[in-house]
Coordinates of C-alpha atoms and ligand atoms in Angstrom, one line a residue:
M1205 CA 19.7 -25.8 18.3
A1206 CA 21.5 -22.7 16.7
Y1207 CA 19.9 -21.1 13.7
D1208 CA 21.5 -19.3 10.8
L1209 CA 18.7 -16.8 11.0
V1210 CA 15.9 -15.8 13.3
V1211 CA 13.3 -13.4 11.8
I1212 CA 11.1 -11.4 14.2
G1213 CA 7.8 -10.7 12.4
S1214 CA 6.1 -12.7 9.7
G1215 CA 4.7 -9.9 7.5
P1216 CA 5.6 -9.7 3.8
G1217 CA 9.2 -8.6 4.8
G1218 CA 9.7 -11.3 7.4
Y1219 CA 8.1 -14.3 5.8
V1220 CA 9.6 -13.7 2.4
C1221 CA 13.0 -13.2 3.9
A1222 CA 12.6 -16.5 5.8
V1223 CA 11.4 -18.5 2.7
K1224 CA 14.2 -17.1 0.5
A1225 CA 16.9 -17.8 3.1
A1226 CA 15.6 -21.3 3.6
Q1227 CA 15.6 -21.9 -0.2
L1228 CA 19.2 -20.8 -0.2
G1229 CA 20.1 -23.4 2.4
L1230 CA 20.0 -21.5 5.7
K1231 CA 18.4 -22.9 8.9
V1232 CA 15.6 -20.4 9.7
A1233 CA 13.1 -19.6 12.5
V1234 CA 10.4 -17.0 12.5
V1235 CA 8.9 -15.5 15.7
E1236 CA 5.4 -14.0 15.4
K1237 CA 3.2 -12.6 18.2
R1238 CA 0.0 -12.8 16.2
S1239 CA -1.9 -16.1 16.1
T1240 CA -1.5 -16.2 12.3
Y1241 CA 1.4 -15.5 10.0
G1242 CA 1.3 -12.8 7.3
G1243 CA 1.6 -9.6 9.3
T1244 CA -0.4 -6.4 8.7
C1245 CA -0.6 -7.1 5.0
L1246 CA -2.3 -10.4 5.0
N1247 CA -4.3 -10.1 8.3
I1248 CA -5.6 -6.5 8.4
G1249 CA -4.1 -4.6 5.5
C1250 CA -3.6 -5.2 1.7
I1251 CA -5.5 -8.5 1.4
P1252 CA -8.7 -7.9 3.4
S1253 CA -9.0 -4.3 2.1
K1254 CA -8.7 -5.6 -1.5
A1255 CA -11.4 -8.3 -0.9
L1256 CA -13.8 -5.5 0.3
L1257 CA -12.7 -3.2 -2.6
H1258 CA -13.5 -5.9 -5.1
A1259 CA -16.8 -6.9 -3.6
S1260 CA -18.0 -3.3 -3.1
E1261 CA -17.0 -2.5 -6.7
M1262 CA -19.0 -5.4 -8.0
F1263 CA -22.0 -4.1 -5.9
S1264 CA -21.6 -0.6 -7.3
H1265 CA -21.3 -2.0 -10.8
A1266 CA -24.4 -4.1 -10.5
A1267 CA -26.2 -1.0 -9.2
H1268 CA -25.0 1.6 -11.7
G1269 CA -22.7 0.1 -14.4
M1270 CA -24.8 -2.5 -16.2
G1271 CA -27.7 -0.7 -17.7
D1272 CA -25.6 1.1 -20.4
L1273 CA -24.2 -2.3 -21.5
G1274 CA -27.8 -3.5 -22.1
I1275 CA -28.0 -5.6 -19.0
E1276 CA -31.1 -4.9 -17.0
V1277 CA -30.8 -6.2 -13.4
P1278 CA -32.9 -5.4 -10.4
A1279 CA -31.2 -3.2 -7.8
P1280 CA -28.7 -5.4 -5.9
K1281 CA -29.2 -6.1 -2.2
L1282 CA -26.3 -5.9 0.2
N1283 CA -25.5 -8.9 2.4
L1284 CA -22.7 -7.3 4.5
E1285 CA -22.3 -10.3 6.7
K1286 CA -21.5 -12.5 3.6
M1287 CA -19.2 -9.8 2.1
M1288 CA -17.3 -9.8 5.4
A1289 CA -17.2 -13.6 5.4
H1290 CA -15.7 -13.5 1.9
K1291 CA -13.0 -11.1 3.2
D1292 CA -12.3 -13.4 6.2
A1293 CA -12.1 -16.4 4.0
T1294 CA -9.6 -14.6 1.7
V1295 CA -7.5 -13.7 4.7
K1296 CA -7.7 -17.3 6.1
S1297 CA -6.5 -18.9 2.8
N1298 CA -3.6 -16.4 2.5
V1299 CA -2.3 -16.8 6.0
E1300 CA -2.6 -20.6 5.7
G1301 CA -0.6 -20.3 2.6
V1302 CA 2.3 -18.8 4.6
S1303 CA 2.1 -21.7 7.1
F1304 CA 2.3 -24.1 4.2
L1305 CA 5.4 -22.3 2.8
F1306 CA 7.1 -22.5 6.3
K1307 CA 6.4 -26.2 6.5
K1308 CA 7.6 -26.8 2.9
N1309 CA 10.8 -24.9 3.5
K1310 CA 11.4 -26.5 7.0
I1311 CA 11.2 -23.1 8.7
D1312 CA 10.5 -23.3 12.5
G1313 CA 7.7 -21.0 13.6
F1314 CA 7.5 -19.7 17.2
Q1315 CA 4.4 -18.0 18.5
G1316 CA 5.1 -15.2 20.9
T1317 CA 6.7 -11.9 21.4
G1318 CA 10.3 -11.7 20.2
K1319 CA 12.9 -9.7 22.1
I1320 CA 16.5 -9.3 21.3
V1321 CA 18.6 -10.3 24.3
S1322 CA 21.8 -9.5 22.5
A1323 CA 23.3 -10.2 19.1
G1324 CA 22.9 -13.9 18.6
K1325 CA 20.1 -14.4 21.1
V1326 CA 16.3 -13.9 20.8
S1327 CA 13.8 -14.6 23.6
V1328 CA 10.3 -15.6 22.7
T1329 CA 7.6 -15.1 25.3
G1330 CA 4.3 -16.9 24.7
E1331 CA 0.8 -15.8 25.8
D1332 CA 1.2 -18.0 28.9
G1333 CA 4.2 -15.8 29.9
K1334 CA 6.7 -18.6 29.5
A1335 CA 9.9 -17.6 27.7
Q1336 CA 12.4 -19.6 25.6
E1337 CA 15.7 -18.5 24.1
L1338 CA 16.8 -19.0 20.5
E1339 CA 20.4 -18.9 19.4
T1340 CA 21.2 -17.6 16.0
K1341 CA 24.0 -16.3 13.8
N1342 CA 21.8 -13.5 12.4
I1343 CA 18.6 -11.7 13.5
V1344 CA 16.3 -9.9 11.1
I1345 CA 13.8 -7.4 12.6
A1346 CA 10.7 -7.2 10.4
T1347 CA 8.2 -6.0 13.0
G1348 CA 6.4 -3.6 10.6
S1349 CA 4.3 -0.6 11.5
D1350 CA 1.3 0.4 13.6
I1351 CA -1.3 3.1 13.2
A1352 CA -0.2 6.7 13.8
G1353 CA -2.7 8.9 15.5
I1354 CA -3.5 12.5 14.6
P1355 CA -0.5 14.7 15.5
G1356 CA -1.4 16.8 18.6
V1357 CA -4.9 15.4 19.0
N1358 CA -5.9 12.9 21.7
V1359 CA -8.1 10.3 19.8
D1360 CA -9.7 7.4 21.5
I1361 CA -9.8 4.7 18.8
D1362 CA -12.4 2.2 19.9
E1363 CA -12.6 0.4 16.5
K1364 CA -16.4 0.7 16.5
V1365 CA -17.2 4.5 16.2
I1366 CA -13.7 6.0 15.9
V1367 CA -11.8 3.4 13.9
S1368 CA -8.4 2.8 12.4
S1369 CA -8.1 0.8 9.2
T1370 CA -8.4 -2.3 11.3
G1371 CA -12.0 -1.4 12.5
G1372 CA -12.6 0.2 9.1
I1373 CA -12.5 -3.3 7.4
A1374 CA -14.8 -4.9 10.0
L1375 CA -17.8 -2.6 10.5
D1376 CA -21.1 -4.5 11.1
K1377 CA -23.3 -2.0 9.3
V1378 CA -22.9 0.6 6.6
P1379 CA -22.5 4.0 8.3
E1380 CA -24.8 6.8 7.1
H1381 CA -22.0 9.3 7.3
M1382 CA -18.3 8.4 7.5
I1383 CA -15.7 11.0 8.1
V1384 CA -12.2 10.0 6.8
V1385 CA -9.4 11.9 8.5
G1386 CA -6.5 11.7 6.0
G1387 CA -6.8 11.6 2.3
G1388 CA -4.0 9.1 1.6
V1389 CA -4.2 5.7 0.0
I1390 CA -5.8 3.8 2.9
G1391 CA -8.4 6.5 3.6
L1392 CA -9.5 6.8 0.0
E1393 CA -9.6 3.0 -0.5
L1394 CA -11.7 2.4 2.6
G1395 CA -13.7 5.5 2.1
S1396 CA -14.5 4.1 -1.4
V1397 CA -15.6 0.8 0.0
W1398 CA -18.2 2.4 2.3
M1399 CA -19.3 5.0 -0.2
R1400 CA -20.1 2.3 -2.7
L1401 CA -22.1 0.4 -0.1
G1402 CA -24.2 3.5 0.6
A1403 CA -22.4 5.8 3.1
K1404 CA -21.9 9.5 2.6
V1405 CA -18.2 10.0 2.9
T1406 CA -16.4 13.2 3.8
V1407 CA -12.6 13.3 3.6
I1408 CA -10.7 15.9 5.8
E1409 CA -7.1 16.3 4.7
Y1410 CA -4.4 18.6 6.0
L1411 CA -2.6 19.1 2.6
D1412 CA -4.2 21.0 -0.3
T1413 CA -4.3 17.8 -2.4
I1414 CA -5.3 14.2 -1.8
L1415 CA -2.6 11.4 -2.3
G1416 CA 0.2 13.7 -1.1
G1417 CA 3.4 12.9 -3.0
M1418 CA 1.7 11.6 -6.1
D1419 CA 2.1 13.4 -9.4
G1420 CA 0.0 16.6 -9.3
D1421 CA -2.0 15.9 -12.5
V1422 CA -2.9 12.5 -11.1
S1423 CA -4.1 13.7 -7.7
K1424 CA -6.1 16.7 -9.1
Q1425 CA -7.9 14.6 -11.7
F1426 CA -8.4 11.7 -9.4
Q1427 CA -10.0 13.9 -6.8
R1428 CA -12.5 15.2 -9.4
M1429 CA -13.4 11.6 -10.3
L1430 CA -14.0 10.7 -6.6
A1431 CA -16.0 13.9 -6.1
K1432 CA -18.2 12.8 -9.2
Q1433 CA -18.8 9.5 -7.4
G1434 CA -20.1 11.5 -4.4
M1435 CA -17.0 11.7 -2.1
A1436 CA -16.9 15.1 -0.3
F1437 CA -13.5 16.8 0.4
N1438 CA -12.3 19.4 2.9
L1439 CA -8.7 20.0 1.9
G1440 CA -6.1 22.2 3.6
A1441 CA -8.0 21.5 6.8
K1442 CA -6.5 20.6 10.2
V1443 CA -8.4 18.3 12.6
T1444 CA -8.2 19.6 16.1
A1445 CA -10.6 17.2 17.9
V1446 CA -12.4 13.9 17.4
E1447 CA -14.9 13.2 20.1
K1448 CA -17.6 10.6 20.7
T1449 CA -21.2 11.8 21.0
G1450 CA -24.3 9.9 22.1
T1451 CA -25.0 8.7 18.5
G1452 CA -21.6 8.7 16.9
A1453 CA -18.7 11.1 16.8
K1454 CA -18.0 14.7 15.9
V1455 CA -14.9 16.0 14.2
T1456 CA -13.7 19.6 14.7
F1457 CA -11.4 21.1 12.1
E1458 CA -10.2 24.5 10.8
A1459 CA -8.4 25.7 7.7
V1460 CA -4.7 25.2 8.0
K1461 CA -4.1 28.8 6.9
G1462 CA -6.4 30.0 9.7
G1463 CA -10.1 30.5 10.2
E1464 CA -13.2 29.5 12.2
A1465 CA -13.4 26.1 13.7
Q1466 CA -16.1 23.9 12.1
T1467 CA -17.6 20.6 13.3
L1468 CA -19.1 17.7 11.4
D1469 CA -21.1 14.8 12.9
A1470 CA -20.7 11.2 11.7
D1471 CA -21.6 7.8 12.8
V1472 CA -18.1 6.5 12.1
V1473 CA -14.8 8.4 11.9
L1474 CA -11.9 6.6 10.2
V1475 CA -8.5 7.9 11.3
S1476 CA -6.2 7.1 8.4
T1477 CA -3.3 9.6 9.0
G1478 CA -0.5 7.2 8.3
R1479 CA 1.5 4.5 10.0
K1480 CA 4.6 4.5 12.2
P1481 CA 7.4 2.0 12.6
F1482 CA 6.7 -0.6 15.3
T1483 CA 9.6 -1.3 17.6
A1484 CA 8.0 -1.5 21.1
G1485 CA 9.2 -4.3 23.4
L1486 CA 12.0 -5.5 21.0
G1487 CA 14.7 -4.7 23.5
L1488 CA 16.5 -2.4 21.0
E1489 CA 17.8 0.0 23.6
E1490 CA 19.4 -2.8 25.7
A1491 CA 20.8 -4.3 22.5
G1492 CA 22.2 -0.9 21.4
V1493 CA 20.3 -0.8 18.1
A1494 CA 20.1 2.8 16.8
L1495 CA 16.9 4.5 15.5
D1496 CA 16.8 7.5 13.2
N1497 CA 15.0 10.7 14.1
R1498 CA 11.7 9.3 12.8
G1499 CA 11.8 6.2 15.1
R1500 CA 12.8 3.9 12.2
I1501 CA 15.6 1.4 12.7
E1502 CA 18.7 2.8 11.1
I1503 CA 20.3 0.5 8.5
D1504 CA 23.2 0.6 6.0
G1505 CA 23.0 -0.2 2.3
H1506 CA 22.9 -3.9 3.2
Y1507 CA 20.1 -3.7 5.8
K1508 CA 22.6 -4.1 8.7
T1509 CA 21.9 -2.1 11.8
N1510 CA 24.8 -0.6 13.8
V1511 CA 25.1 -3.9 15.7
D1512 CA 26.8 -6.8 13.9
G1513 CA 24.5 -9.7 13.2
I1514 CA 21.3 -7.6 13.5
Y1515 CA 19.4 -6.5 10.4
A1516 CA 16.1 -4.8 9.6
I1517 CA 13.7 -4.6 6.7
G1518 CA 10.2 -3.5 5.7
D1519 CA 8.0 -0.8 7.3
V1520 CA 10.3 -0.6 10.3
V1521 CA 13.0 1.0 8.2
K1522 CA 13.1 3.9 5.8
G1523 CA 11.4 3.9 2.4
P1524 CA 7.8 3.6 1.3
M1525 CA 5.5 1.5 3.6
L1526 CA 4.5 -1.0 0.9
A1527 CA 4.3 -4.8 1.1
H1528 CA 6.2 -5.4 -2.1
K1529 CA 9.1 -3.1 -1.0
A1530 CA 9.2 -5.2 2.3
E1531 CA 9.2 -8.4 0.2
D1532 CA 12.0 -7.3 -2.1
E1533 CA 14.1 -6.2 0.9
G1534 CA 13.4 -9.7 2.4
V1535 CA 14.7 -11.4 -0.7
A1536 CA 17.8 -9.1 -1.1
L1537 CA 18.7 -9.6 2.6
A1538 CA 18.4 -13.4 2.4
E1539 CA 20.7 -13.4 -0.6
I1540 CA 23.2 -11.2 1.2
L1541 CA 23.1 -13.5 4.3
A1542 CA 23.7 -16.5 2.0
G1543 CA 26.8 -14.8 0.5
Q1544 CA 25.1 -13.5 -2.7
H1545 CA 24.6 -10.0 -3.9
G1546 CA 21.0 -9.0 -3.0
H1547 CA 19.9 -5.6 -4.1
V1548 CA 16.6 -3.5 -4.4
N1549 CA 16.2 -0.7 -7.0
Y1550 CA 14.4 2.0 -5.0
D1551 CA 13.9 4.1 -8.2
V1552 CA 11.5 1.5 -9.5
I1553 CA 8.9 0.6 -6.8
P1554 CA 5.4 0.9 -8.2
S1555 CA 2.6 2.1 -6.0
V1556 CA -1.1 1.5 -6.6
V1557 CA -4.4 2.9 -5.2
Y1558 CA -7.0 0.2 -5.6
T1559 CA -10.0 2.5 -6.1
Q1560 CA -12.2 2.8 -9.2
P1561 CA -10.5 3.9 -11.4
E1562 CA -7.2 2.7 -10.0
V1563 CA -4.2 5.0 -9.7
A1564 CA -0.7 3.6 -10.3
S1565 CA 2.7 5.1 -10.5
V1566 CA 6.3 4.3 -10.7
G1567 CA 9.4 6.4 -10.7
K1568 CA 9.5 10.2 -10.5
T1569 CA 6.6 12.6 -10.5
E1570 CA 6.7 15.8 -12.6
E1571 CA 7.1 17.8 -9.4
E1572 CA 10.1 15.8 -8.3
L1573 CA 11.8 16.2 -11.7
K1574 CA 11.1 20.0 -11.6
A1575 CA 12.5 20.3 -8.1
A1576 CA 15.6 18.3 -9.0
G1577 CA 16.2 20.5 -12.1
V1578 CA 16.0 17.6 -14.5
A1579 CA 15.0 18.5 -18.1
Y1580 CA 12.2 16.2 -19.1
K1581 CA 9.5 15.5 -21.7
V1582 CA 5.9 14.5 -21.1
G1583 CA 3.7 12.2 -23.1
K1584 CA 0.0 11.9 -22.1
F1585 CA -2.8 9.8 -23.6
P1586 CA -6.4 9.8 -22.4
F1587 CA -8.5 6.6 -22.2
T1588 CA -11.3 8.4 -24.1
A1589 CA -9.2 7.8 -27.2
N1590 CA -8.7 4.1 -26.5
G1591 CA -11.0 1.6 -28.3
R1592 CA -11.0 -1.1 -25.6
A1593 CA -11.8 1.5 -22.9
R1594 CA -14.8 2.7 -25.0
A1595 CA -16.0 -0.9 -25.4
M1596 CA -15.9 -1.4 -21.6
L1597 CA -17.3 2.1 -20.8
A1598 CA -14.0 2.7 -18.9
T1599 CA -12.8 5.9 -20.5
E1600 CA -12.0 7.7 -17.3
G1601 CA -8.3 8.5 -16.8
F1602 CA -5.0 8.8 -18.7
V1603 CA -1.4 7.6 -19.0
K1604 CA 1.4 10.0 -18.4
I1605 CA 5.0 9.2 -19.2
L1606 CA 8.0 11.3 -18.1
A1607 CA 11.3 10.9 -20.0
D1608 CA 14.7 12.5 -19.8
K1609 CA 14.8 15.3 -22.4
E1610 CA 18.3 14.4 -23.6
T1611 CA 18.4 10.7 -23.4
D1612 CA 14.7 9.8 -23.7
R1613 CA 15.2 7.3 -20.8
V1614 CA 11.8 6.9 -19.0
L1615 CA 12.0 8.4 -15.5
G1616 CA 8.4 8.0 -14.4
G1617 CA 5.0 6.6 -15.4
H1618 CA 1.6 7.4 -14.0
I1619 CA -1.7 5.8 -14.9
V1620 CA -5.3 6.6 -13.8
A1621 CA -7.6 3.9 -15.2
L1622 CA -9.5 0.7 -14.8
G1623 CA -6.7 -1.9 -14.3
A1624 CA -3.9 0.7 -13.8
G1625 CA -2.4 -1.4 -11.1
E1626 CA -1.7 -4.2 -13.7
M1627 CA -0.7 -1.9 -16.5
I1628 CA 2.0 -0.1 -14.5
H1629 CA 4.3 -3.1 -14.6
E1630 CA 5.3 -2.8 -18.3
I1631 CA 6.6 0.7 -17.5
A1632 CA 8.4 -0.7 -14.4
V1633 CA 10.1 -3.5 -16.4
L1634 CA 11.1 -1.0 -19.0
M1635 CA 12.6 1.3 -16.3
E1636 CA 14.4 -1.6 -14.7
F1637 CA 16.2 -2.1 -18.0
G1638 CA 16.9 1.6 -18.4
G1639 CA 14.6 1.7 -21.4
S1640 CA 13.5 4.8 -23.4
S1641 CA 10.1 6.1 -24.3
E1642 CA 10.9 5.2 -27.9
D1643 CA 11.6 1.6 -26.8
L1644 CA 8.1 1.5 -25.3
G1645 CA 6.4 3.3 -28.2
R1646 CA 7.9 0.9 -30.7
T1647 CA 7.0 -2.2 -28.7
C1648 CA 4.0 -4.0 -30.4
H1649 CA 1.0 -3.9 -28.1
A1650 CA -2.0 -6.2 -28.7
H1651 CA -5.1 -4.5 -30.0
P1652 CA -7.6 -3.7 -28.5
T1653 CA -6.1 -3.4 -25.0
M1654 CA -6.0 -0.7 -22.4
S1655 CA -2.2 -1.1 -22.5
E1656 CA -2.2 0.5 -26.0
A1657 CA -2.7 3.8 -24.1
V1658 CA 0.7 3.2 -22.4
K1659 CA 2.3 2.8 -25.9
E1660 CA 0.5 5.9 -27.2
A1661 CA 1.6 8.0 -24.2
A1662 CA 5.2 6.8 -24.9
L1663 CA 4.8 7.8 -28.5
G1664 CA 3.7 11.2 -27.3
T1665 CA 6.8 11.5 -25.2
F1666 CA 9.3 11.1 -28.1
F1667 CA 7.1 12.1 -31.1
K1668 CA 3.3 12.0 -31.4
P1669 CA 0.6 9.5 -30.5
I1670 CA -1.3 8.0 -33.5
H1671 CA -4.8 8.2 -32.2
M1672 CA -4.9 11.8 -31.0
Ligands
LIG360 C1 -5.5 -1.1 5.5 C2 -4.1 -1.3 4.9 C3 -4.1 -1.6 3.5 C4 -2.8 -1.7 2.9 N1 -2.8 -2.0 1.6 C5 -1.6 -2.2 1.0 C6 -1.6 -2.5 -0.4 O1 -2.6 -2.6 -1.1 N2 -0.3 -2.7 -1.0 C7 0.8 -2.5 -0.3 O2 1.9 -2.7 -0.8 N3 0.8 -2.2 1.0 C8 -0.4 -2.0 1.7 N4 -0.4 -1.8 3.0 C9 0.9 -1.7 3.7 C10 1.5 -3.0 4.0 O3 0.5 -3.8 4.8 C11 2.8 -2.9 4.8 O4 3.7 -2.1 4.0 C12 3.4 -4.3 5.0 O5 2.6 -5.1 5.7 C13 4.8 -4.1 5.7 O6 5.3 -5.4 5.9 P1 6.3 -5.7 7.1 O7 6.7 -7.2 6.8 O8 7.3 -4.7 7.2 O9 5.5 -5.6 8.4 P2 4.0 -6.1 8.9 O10 3.2 -6.6 7.8 O11 3.5 -5.0 9.7 O12 4.3 -7.4 9.8 C14 5.0 -7.2 11.0 C15 4.7 -8.4 11.9 O13 5.6 -8.4 13.0 C16 4.9 -8.8 14.2 N5 5.6 -8.4 15.3 C17 5.8 -7.1 15.7 N6 6.6 -7.0 16.8 C18 6.8 -8.3 17.2 C19 7.6 -8.9 18.2 N7 8.3 -8.2 19.1 N8 7.6 -10.3 18.2 C20 7.0 -11.0 17.3 N9 6.3 -10.5 16.3 C21 6.2 -9.2 16.2 C22 3.5 -8.2 14.0 O14 2.5 -8.9 14.8 C23 3.3 -8.4 12.5 O15 2.6 -9.6 12.2 C24 -1.6 -1.6 3.7 C25 -1.7 -1.4 5.1 C26 -2.9 -1.2 5.6 C27 -3.0 -1.0 7.1

């Protein structure tokens, strides 16, 4: 049977594209080589990491955060096996949810490795080596990304002692010392998990700041908060070797600007230096699909590759490697294929670091505005001046809003706080509608809420906050 659409890969890009296309009346198949749907995000990424972040945060809260609220509890005991079972159950219910959506929307699922034979033809090879061919009007490549190693360093990731994020969410005991190579989102999130559960955690990062690319105020203050929690940092440091020893592993590094080599021993080393697009085995060369100079599939403004009838979305194409970016591209492409006008606003894609406190941002950073020569205003409001934050003993952090100096249109929002990842969306919605900081500052916010700090920062952008 010929399909309207065959999607290769069932991560948030692929499965959402498939569901939306089926909702719009297209006949859809999805090819997935994993035994479960949901891709990196649901199986080994966003979802399991957030299950562990939540559980470890509760553990840490029970140990350190209750006494000042007048709740005296005995020191909590860790049952790591049960915590991991909670994570696995969370993954299971989410991946089953995707199977349910496929059934509900009459999407055919094929388990196996998908390869593009030519435009209009995809072969699927199952684990038994048997292949079948699917015919389709359109092909969507949504094969995601894979771990990138450390540039120039040969690292043997065994997922036990030297681990990627995949092993980092499945350790069977809390390491005494964990070295995290790479101070980006994944390293800081998983480093936080194991630090809360009792590990000493040392982050080694090539750049002079953690969370490279985030607003400078945010990364500086956030680093101080993590250091206060006990995380150690070696910034501006280049890792030159990661080797297994009899008892664990040792990491050799030196200052980027030059200096003596140093070594640190750890029982677990987490390599979290980023991810790279995954295109192996797809038959792209034979099909004539072009890649860009960073190995990503090249696409036009409508997600079409250089070959008619072949499209690509998600981590395998340019843009931030985020699940919601992949999802929104999936929806936009399904709409385009159904004859509608799908579109993603890349200026308004929020990003969240799910640590404690959380870090959330949307739009431009102050550094980006400076570099682009845009005249801007800044409004900042600390949670120390927010009543709800005081009531919850959650006064760490601030809201920062950046608006155009002339028009007052909001260009960026940055929040460090408990619940920042939920609060960021009011700034995102405002930006989607081209709103100004005065619009935000004059919007009535319920009292007492953490979100009042967003309103106050907006007030600070076009005039003055009330409570400061
Ligand atoms: C530890 C971790 C935590 C993360 N946390 C977050 C987070 O909190 N928020 C967020 O937004 N993002 C997060 N991410 C990133 C997020 O997971 C990715 O951006 C997202 O999964 C990309 O979706 P995708 O659909 O492009 O690809 P993927 O989710 O990578 O899915 C691609 C799928 O394609 C399949 N595939 C590949 N090749 C073939 C083939 N030839 N045939 C058949 N199937 C194939 C793969 O098996 C995979 O299932 C995290 C990532 C990691 C690793």
